[in-house]
XYZ file of N, CA and C in Angstrom:
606
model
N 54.326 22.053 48.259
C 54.708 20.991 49.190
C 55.816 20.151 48.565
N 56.601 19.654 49.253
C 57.822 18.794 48.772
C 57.854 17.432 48.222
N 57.760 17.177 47.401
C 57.571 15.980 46.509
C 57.869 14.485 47.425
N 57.420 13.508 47.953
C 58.187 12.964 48.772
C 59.467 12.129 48.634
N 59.302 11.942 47.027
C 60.802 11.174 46.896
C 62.080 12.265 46.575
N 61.358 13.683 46.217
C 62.135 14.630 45.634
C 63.688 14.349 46.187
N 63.627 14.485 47.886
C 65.077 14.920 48.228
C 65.710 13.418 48.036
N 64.996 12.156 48.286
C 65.622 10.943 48.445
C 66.589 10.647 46.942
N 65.527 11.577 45.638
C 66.213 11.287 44.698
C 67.453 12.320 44.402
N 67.440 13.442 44.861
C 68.991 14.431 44.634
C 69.747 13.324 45.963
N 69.925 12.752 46.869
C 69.983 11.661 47.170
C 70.959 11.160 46.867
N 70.013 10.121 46.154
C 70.975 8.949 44.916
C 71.415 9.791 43.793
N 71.326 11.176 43.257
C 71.955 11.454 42.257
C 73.359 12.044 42.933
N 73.373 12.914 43.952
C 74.373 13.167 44.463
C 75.495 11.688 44.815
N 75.207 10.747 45.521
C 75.588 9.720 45.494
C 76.222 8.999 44.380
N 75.434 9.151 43.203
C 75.728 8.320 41.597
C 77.020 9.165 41.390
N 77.192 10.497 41.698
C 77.981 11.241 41.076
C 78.848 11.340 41.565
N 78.901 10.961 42.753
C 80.431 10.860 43.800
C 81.203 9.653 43.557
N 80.430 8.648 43.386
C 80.943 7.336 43.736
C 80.847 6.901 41.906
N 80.147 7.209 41.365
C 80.811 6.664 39.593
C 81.797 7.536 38.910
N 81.845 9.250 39.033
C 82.340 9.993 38.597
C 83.108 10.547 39.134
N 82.894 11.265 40.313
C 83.712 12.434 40.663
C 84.048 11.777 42.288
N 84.231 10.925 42.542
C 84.843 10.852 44.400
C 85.731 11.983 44.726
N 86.639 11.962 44.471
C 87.272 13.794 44.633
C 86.499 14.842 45.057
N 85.396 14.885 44.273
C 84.355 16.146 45.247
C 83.650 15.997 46.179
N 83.488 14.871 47.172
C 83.120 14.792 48.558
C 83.250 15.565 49.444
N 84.336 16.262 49.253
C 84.776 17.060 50.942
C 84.331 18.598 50.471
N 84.101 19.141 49.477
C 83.194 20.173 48.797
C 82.336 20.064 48.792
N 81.158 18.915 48.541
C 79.741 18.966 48.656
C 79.052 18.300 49.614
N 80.051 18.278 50.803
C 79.281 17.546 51.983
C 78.459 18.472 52.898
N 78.184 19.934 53.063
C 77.484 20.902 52.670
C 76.148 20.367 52.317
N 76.039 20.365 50.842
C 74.889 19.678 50.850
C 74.597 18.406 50.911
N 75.226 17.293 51.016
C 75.199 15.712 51.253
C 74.230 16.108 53.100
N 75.074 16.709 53.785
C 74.572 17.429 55.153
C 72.837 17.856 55.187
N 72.944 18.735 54.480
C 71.412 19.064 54.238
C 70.249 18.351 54.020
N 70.569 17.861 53.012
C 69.775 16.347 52.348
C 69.509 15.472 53.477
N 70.416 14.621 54.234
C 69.737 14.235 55.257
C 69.241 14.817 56.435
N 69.385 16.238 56.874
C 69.288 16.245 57.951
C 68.158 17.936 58.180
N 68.233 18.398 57.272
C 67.393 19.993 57.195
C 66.089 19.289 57.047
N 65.456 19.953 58.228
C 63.654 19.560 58.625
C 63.080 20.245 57.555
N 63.624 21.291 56.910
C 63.359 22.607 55.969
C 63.002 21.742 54.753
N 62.080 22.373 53.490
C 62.481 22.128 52.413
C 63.740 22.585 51.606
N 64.859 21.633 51.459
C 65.913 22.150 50.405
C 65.443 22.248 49.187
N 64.180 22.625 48.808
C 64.162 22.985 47.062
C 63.780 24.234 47.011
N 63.420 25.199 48.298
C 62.450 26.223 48.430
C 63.535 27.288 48.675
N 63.214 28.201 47.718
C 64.189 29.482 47.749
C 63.672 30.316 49.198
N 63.114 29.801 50.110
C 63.049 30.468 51.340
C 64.083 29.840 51.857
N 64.154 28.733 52.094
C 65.557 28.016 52.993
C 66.653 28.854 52.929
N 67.120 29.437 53.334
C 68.298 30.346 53.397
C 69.592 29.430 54.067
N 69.231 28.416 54.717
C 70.135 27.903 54.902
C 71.288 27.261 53.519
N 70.231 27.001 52.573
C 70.262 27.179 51.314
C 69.345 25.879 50.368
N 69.419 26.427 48.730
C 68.550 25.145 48.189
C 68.865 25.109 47.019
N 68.570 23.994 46.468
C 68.875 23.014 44.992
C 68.018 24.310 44.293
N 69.554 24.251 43.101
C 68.991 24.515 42.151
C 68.979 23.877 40.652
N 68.990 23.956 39.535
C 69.102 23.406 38.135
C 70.088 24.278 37.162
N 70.869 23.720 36.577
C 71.483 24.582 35.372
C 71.422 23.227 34.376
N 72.314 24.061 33.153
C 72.334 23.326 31.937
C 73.806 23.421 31.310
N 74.529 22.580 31.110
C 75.594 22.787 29.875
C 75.430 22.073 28.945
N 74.944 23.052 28.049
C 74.868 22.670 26.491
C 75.413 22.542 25.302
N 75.706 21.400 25.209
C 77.060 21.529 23.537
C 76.189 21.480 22.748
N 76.612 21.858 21.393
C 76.688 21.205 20.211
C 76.842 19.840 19.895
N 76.533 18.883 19.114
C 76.653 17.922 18.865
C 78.095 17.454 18.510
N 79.351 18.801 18.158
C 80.554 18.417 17.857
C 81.216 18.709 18.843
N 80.199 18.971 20.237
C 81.334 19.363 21.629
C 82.291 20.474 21.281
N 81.923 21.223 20.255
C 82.918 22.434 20.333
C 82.763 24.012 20.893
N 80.977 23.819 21.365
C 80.450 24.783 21.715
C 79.524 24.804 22.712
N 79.254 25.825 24.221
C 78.360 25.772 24.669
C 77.859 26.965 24.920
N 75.892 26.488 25.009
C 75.438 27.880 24.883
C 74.828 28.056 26.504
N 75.279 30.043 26.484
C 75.461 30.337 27.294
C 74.551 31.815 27.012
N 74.066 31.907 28.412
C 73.098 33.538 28.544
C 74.032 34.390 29.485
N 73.883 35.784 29.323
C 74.022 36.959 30.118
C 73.252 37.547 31.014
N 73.356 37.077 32.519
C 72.456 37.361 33.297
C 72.461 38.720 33.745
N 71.606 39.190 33.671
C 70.949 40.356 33.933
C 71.456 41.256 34.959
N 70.992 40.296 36.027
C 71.501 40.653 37.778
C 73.217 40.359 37.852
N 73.337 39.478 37.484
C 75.226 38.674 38.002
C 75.841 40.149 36.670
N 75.391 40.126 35.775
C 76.323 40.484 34.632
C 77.467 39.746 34.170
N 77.030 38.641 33.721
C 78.239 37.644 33.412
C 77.634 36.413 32.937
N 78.440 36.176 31.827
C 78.030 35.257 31.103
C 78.315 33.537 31.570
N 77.130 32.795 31.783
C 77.054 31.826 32.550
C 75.905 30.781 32.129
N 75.738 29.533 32.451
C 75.200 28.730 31.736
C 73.826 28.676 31.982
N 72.759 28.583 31.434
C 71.702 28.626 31.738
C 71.203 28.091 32.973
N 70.154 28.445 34.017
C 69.671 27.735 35.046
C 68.792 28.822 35.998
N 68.314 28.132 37.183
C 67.660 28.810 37.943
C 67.004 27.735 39.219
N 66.252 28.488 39.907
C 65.516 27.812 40.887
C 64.738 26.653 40.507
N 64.920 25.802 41.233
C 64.271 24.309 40.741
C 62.223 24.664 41.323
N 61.393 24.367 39.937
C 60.005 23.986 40.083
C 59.673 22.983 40.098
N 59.028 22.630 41.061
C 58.204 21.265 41.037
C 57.343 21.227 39.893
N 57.974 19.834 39.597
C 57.128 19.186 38.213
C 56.783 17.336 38.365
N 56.238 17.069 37.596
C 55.573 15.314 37.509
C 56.609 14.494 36.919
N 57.522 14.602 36.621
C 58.454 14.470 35.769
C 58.938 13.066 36.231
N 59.189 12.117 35.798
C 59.852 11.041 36.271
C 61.358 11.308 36.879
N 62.331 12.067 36.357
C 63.501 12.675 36.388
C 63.540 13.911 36.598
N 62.675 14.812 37.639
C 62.262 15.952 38.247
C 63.632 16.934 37.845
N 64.821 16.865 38.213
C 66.238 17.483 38.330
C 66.192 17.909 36.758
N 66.217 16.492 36.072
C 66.603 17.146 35.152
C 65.511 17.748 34.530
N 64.018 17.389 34.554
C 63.265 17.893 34.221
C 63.189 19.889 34.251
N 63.677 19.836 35.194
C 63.880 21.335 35.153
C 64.997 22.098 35.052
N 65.718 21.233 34.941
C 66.974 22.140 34.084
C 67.141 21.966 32.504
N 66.279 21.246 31.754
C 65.427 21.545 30.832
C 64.975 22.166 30.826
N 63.994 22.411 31.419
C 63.128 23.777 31.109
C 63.667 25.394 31.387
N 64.495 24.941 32.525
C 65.197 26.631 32.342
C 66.467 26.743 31.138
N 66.533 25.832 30.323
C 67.132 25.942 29.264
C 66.739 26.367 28.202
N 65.567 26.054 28.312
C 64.355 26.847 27.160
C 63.648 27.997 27.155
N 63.698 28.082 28.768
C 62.894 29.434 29.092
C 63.981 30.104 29.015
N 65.657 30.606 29.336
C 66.422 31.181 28.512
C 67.242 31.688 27.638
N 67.014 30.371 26.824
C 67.981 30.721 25.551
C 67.015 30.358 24.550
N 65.277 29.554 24.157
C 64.653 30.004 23.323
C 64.821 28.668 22.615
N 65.628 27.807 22.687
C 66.116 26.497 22.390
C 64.802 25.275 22.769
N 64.686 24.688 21.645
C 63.548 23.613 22.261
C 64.157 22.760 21.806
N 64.402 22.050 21.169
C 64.870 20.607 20.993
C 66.358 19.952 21.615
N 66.230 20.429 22.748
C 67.349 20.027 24.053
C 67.093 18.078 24.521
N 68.349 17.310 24.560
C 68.436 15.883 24.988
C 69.803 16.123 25.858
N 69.236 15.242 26.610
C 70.094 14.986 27.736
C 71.362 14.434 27.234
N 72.762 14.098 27.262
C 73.753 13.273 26.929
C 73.223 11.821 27.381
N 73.861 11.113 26.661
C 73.173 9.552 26.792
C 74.009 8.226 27.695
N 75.389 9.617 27.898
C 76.007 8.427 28.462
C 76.405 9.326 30.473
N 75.063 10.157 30.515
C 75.442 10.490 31.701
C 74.030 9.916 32.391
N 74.483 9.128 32.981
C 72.864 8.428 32.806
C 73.141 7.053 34.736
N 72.612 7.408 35.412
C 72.839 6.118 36.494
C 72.140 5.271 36.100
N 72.800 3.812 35.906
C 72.195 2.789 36.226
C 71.330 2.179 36.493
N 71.611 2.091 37.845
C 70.933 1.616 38.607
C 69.326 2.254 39.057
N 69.495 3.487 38.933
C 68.124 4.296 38.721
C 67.541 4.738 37.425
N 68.277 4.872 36.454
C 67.956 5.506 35.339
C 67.481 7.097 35.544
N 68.213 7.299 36.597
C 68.043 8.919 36.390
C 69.658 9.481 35.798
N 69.188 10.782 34.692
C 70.436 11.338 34.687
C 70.940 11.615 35.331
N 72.704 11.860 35.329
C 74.104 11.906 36.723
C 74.068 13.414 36.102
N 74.176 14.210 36.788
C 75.168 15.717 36.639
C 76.086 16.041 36.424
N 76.501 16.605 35.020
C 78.214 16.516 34.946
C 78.871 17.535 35.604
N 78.140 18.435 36.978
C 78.759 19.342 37.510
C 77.730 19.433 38.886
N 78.350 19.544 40.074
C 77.131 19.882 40.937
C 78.411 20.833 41.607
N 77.691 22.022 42.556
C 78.281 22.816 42.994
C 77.868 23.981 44.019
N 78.505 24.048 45.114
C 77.789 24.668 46.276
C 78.198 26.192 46.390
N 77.557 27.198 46.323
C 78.592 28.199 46.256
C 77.544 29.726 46.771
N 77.790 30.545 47.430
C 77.308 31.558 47.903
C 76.666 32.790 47.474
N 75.453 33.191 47.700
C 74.734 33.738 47.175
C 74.581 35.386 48.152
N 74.619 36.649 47.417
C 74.550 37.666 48.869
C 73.424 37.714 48.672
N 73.282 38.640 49.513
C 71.431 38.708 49.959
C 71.200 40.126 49.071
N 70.047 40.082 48.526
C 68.994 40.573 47.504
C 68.164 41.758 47.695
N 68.095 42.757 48.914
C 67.551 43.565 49.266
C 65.722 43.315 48.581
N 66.041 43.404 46.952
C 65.237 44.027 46.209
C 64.011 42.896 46.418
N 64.736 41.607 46.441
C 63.452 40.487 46.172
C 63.718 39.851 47.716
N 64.487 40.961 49.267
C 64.059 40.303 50.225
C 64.788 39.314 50.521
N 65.768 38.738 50.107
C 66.353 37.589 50.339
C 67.601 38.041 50.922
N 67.771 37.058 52.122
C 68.999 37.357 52.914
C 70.648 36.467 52.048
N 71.378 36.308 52.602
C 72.998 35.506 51.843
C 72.096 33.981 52.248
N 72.717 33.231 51.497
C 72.460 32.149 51.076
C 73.230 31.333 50.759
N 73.126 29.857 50.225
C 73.522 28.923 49.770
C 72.763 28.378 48.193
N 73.216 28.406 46.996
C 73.066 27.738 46.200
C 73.837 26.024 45.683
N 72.838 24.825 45.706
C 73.522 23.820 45.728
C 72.975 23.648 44.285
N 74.069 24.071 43.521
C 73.223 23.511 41.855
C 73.720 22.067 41.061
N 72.912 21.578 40.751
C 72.642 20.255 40.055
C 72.714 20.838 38.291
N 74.325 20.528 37.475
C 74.346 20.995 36.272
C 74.309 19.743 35.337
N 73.458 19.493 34.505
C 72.953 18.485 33.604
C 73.821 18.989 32.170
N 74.183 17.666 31.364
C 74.725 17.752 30.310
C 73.661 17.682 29.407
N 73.429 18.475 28.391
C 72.604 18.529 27.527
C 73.308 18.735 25.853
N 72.353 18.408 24.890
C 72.544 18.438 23.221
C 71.747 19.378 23.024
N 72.010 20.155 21.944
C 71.439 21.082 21.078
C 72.249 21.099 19.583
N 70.909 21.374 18.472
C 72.091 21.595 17.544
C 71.755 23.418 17.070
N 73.301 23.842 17.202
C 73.338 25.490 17.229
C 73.194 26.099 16.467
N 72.284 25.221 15.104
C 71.490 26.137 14.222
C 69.994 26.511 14.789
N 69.728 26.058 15.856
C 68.386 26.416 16.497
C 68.517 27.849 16.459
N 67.524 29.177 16.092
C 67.564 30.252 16.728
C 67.342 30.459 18.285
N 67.700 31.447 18.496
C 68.020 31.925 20.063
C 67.051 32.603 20.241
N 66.504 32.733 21.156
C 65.822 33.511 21.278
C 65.371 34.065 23.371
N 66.390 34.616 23.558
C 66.715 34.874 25.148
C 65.393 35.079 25.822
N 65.173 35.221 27.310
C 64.442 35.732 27.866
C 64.399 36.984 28.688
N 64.420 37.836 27.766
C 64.453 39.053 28.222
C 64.145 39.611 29.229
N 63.786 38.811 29.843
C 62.921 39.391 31.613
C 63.810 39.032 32.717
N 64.907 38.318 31.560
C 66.062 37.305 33.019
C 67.423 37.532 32.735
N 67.101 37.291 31.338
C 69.009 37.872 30.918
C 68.759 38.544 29.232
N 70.049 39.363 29.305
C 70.536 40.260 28.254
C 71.023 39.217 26.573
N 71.127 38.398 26.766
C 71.171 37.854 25.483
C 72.026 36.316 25.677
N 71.646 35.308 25.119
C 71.881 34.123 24.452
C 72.974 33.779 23.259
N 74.088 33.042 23.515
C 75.071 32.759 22.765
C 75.928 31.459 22.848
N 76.003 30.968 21.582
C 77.384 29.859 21.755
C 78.766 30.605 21.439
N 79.326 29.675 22.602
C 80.641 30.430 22.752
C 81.527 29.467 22.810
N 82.940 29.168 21.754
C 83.426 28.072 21.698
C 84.040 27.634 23.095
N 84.192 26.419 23.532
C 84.771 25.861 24.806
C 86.218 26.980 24.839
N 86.937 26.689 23.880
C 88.470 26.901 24.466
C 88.025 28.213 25.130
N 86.921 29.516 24.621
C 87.227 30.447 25.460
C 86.517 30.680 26.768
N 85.990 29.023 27.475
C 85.720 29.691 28.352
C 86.782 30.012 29.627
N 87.476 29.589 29.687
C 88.933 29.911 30.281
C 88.887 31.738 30.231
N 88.679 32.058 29.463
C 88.985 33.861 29.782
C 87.663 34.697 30.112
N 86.610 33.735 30.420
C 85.837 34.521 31.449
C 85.844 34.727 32.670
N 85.516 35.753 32.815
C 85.591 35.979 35.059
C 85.161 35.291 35.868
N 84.341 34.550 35.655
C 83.417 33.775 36.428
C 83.751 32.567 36.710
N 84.229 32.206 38.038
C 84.921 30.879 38.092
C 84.477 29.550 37.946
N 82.944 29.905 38.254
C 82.281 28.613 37.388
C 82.592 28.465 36.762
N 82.689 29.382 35.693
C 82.488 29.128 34.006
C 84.049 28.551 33.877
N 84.907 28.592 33.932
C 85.932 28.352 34.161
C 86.202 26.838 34.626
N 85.602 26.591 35.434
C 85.531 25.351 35.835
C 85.080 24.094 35.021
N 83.967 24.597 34.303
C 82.930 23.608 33.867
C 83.940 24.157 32.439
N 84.954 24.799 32.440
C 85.507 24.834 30.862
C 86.812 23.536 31.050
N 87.387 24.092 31.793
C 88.371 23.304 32.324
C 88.124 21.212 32.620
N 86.954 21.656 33.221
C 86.034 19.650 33.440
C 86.042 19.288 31.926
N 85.651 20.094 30.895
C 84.644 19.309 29.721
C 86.105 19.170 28.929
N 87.504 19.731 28.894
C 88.378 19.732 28.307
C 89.067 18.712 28.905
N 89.045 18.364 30.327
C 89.504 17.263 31.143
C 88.564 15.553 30.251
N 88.038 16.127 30.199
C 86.790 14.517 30.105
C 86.756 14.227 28.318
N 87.410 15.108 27.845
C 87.534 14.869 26.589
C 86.980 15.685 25.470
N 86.124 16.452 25.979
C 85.098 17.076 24.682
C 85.991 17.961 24.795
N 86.038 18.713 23.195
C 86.234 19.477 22.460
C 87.496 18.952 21.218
């Protein structure tokens, strides 16, 4: 069942992140700004096909020169940790679980949020990436084309942690310095290389 403040709070985080950080991405994520108020559906439930929130992670190093990144299995392409959002008790639910799919695939436990991505006024963490983008449909697990609206959280690690992947989801776990994410295929990845070089890190 749907948490009742769940959607009110992607909400105000979507909100925190338009209007403190990124106003520029309004006319891209009004898509899901749309949804949020108005889908009778649950948007956290991978049945919604209309589409639903999910969680990722970008994880530096403490010297911002590196983020770690898994090889997904299904996509074949190396991309930042994340997945379908689980309901949890969590005071900070979002990020609560993009924590945890940070751990469940790269093996990493001592993950902190960045300290200065943080709203205010709520004290929930802001997302240093949110992003709406199309999903085909799945034959195997039944799922028709879709919408993924993912919520990407800035996170710390330090990259002497061993790795240790989840083999049931992706092919292997790695830090990979920022400058190269520019020469991967994947235009996310690309993106979120391009933002973190914009904003200063590295």
């Amino acid at each position: 069942m749907l948490i009742p403040s769940l959607r009110s709070q992607a909400q105000q985080v979507l909100n925190a992140y338009l209007q403190q950080r990124f106003p520029q991405e309004a006319a891209r994520l009004q898509a899901l700004a749309q949804q949020l108020a108005e889908d009778a559906q649950d948007p956290f439930c991978r049945s919604n096909l209309r589409g639903h929130v999910t969680t990722s992670a970008v994880v530096l190093d403490p010297a911002a020169q590196q983020m770690l990144l898994i090889h997904h299995k299904t996509l074949d392409r190396w991309l930042q940790p994340g997945g379908h959002f689980e309901a949890n008790d969590a005071a900070d639910p979002l990020l609560a679980s993009a924590l945890r799919e940070a751990h469940e695939e790269t093996g990493v436990s001592q993950l902190l949020p960045h300290p200065e991505w943080r709203d205010p006024a709520t004290g929930l963490a802001l997302p240093f990436d949110i992003d709406s983008h199309a999903i085909p449909a799945n034959p195997r697990k039944q799922e028709g084309p879709h919408w993924h609206h993912d919520y990407a959280y800035l996170l710390l690690a330090d990259s002497v942690q061993g790795l240790s992947p989840q083999i049931s989801e992706v092919h292997a776990a790695a830090w990979v310095p920022l400058s190269e994410l520019a020469l991967l295929p994947d235009q996310r990845m690309r993106v979120l290389g391009e933002k973190l070089l914009r904003l200063g890190f590295a």
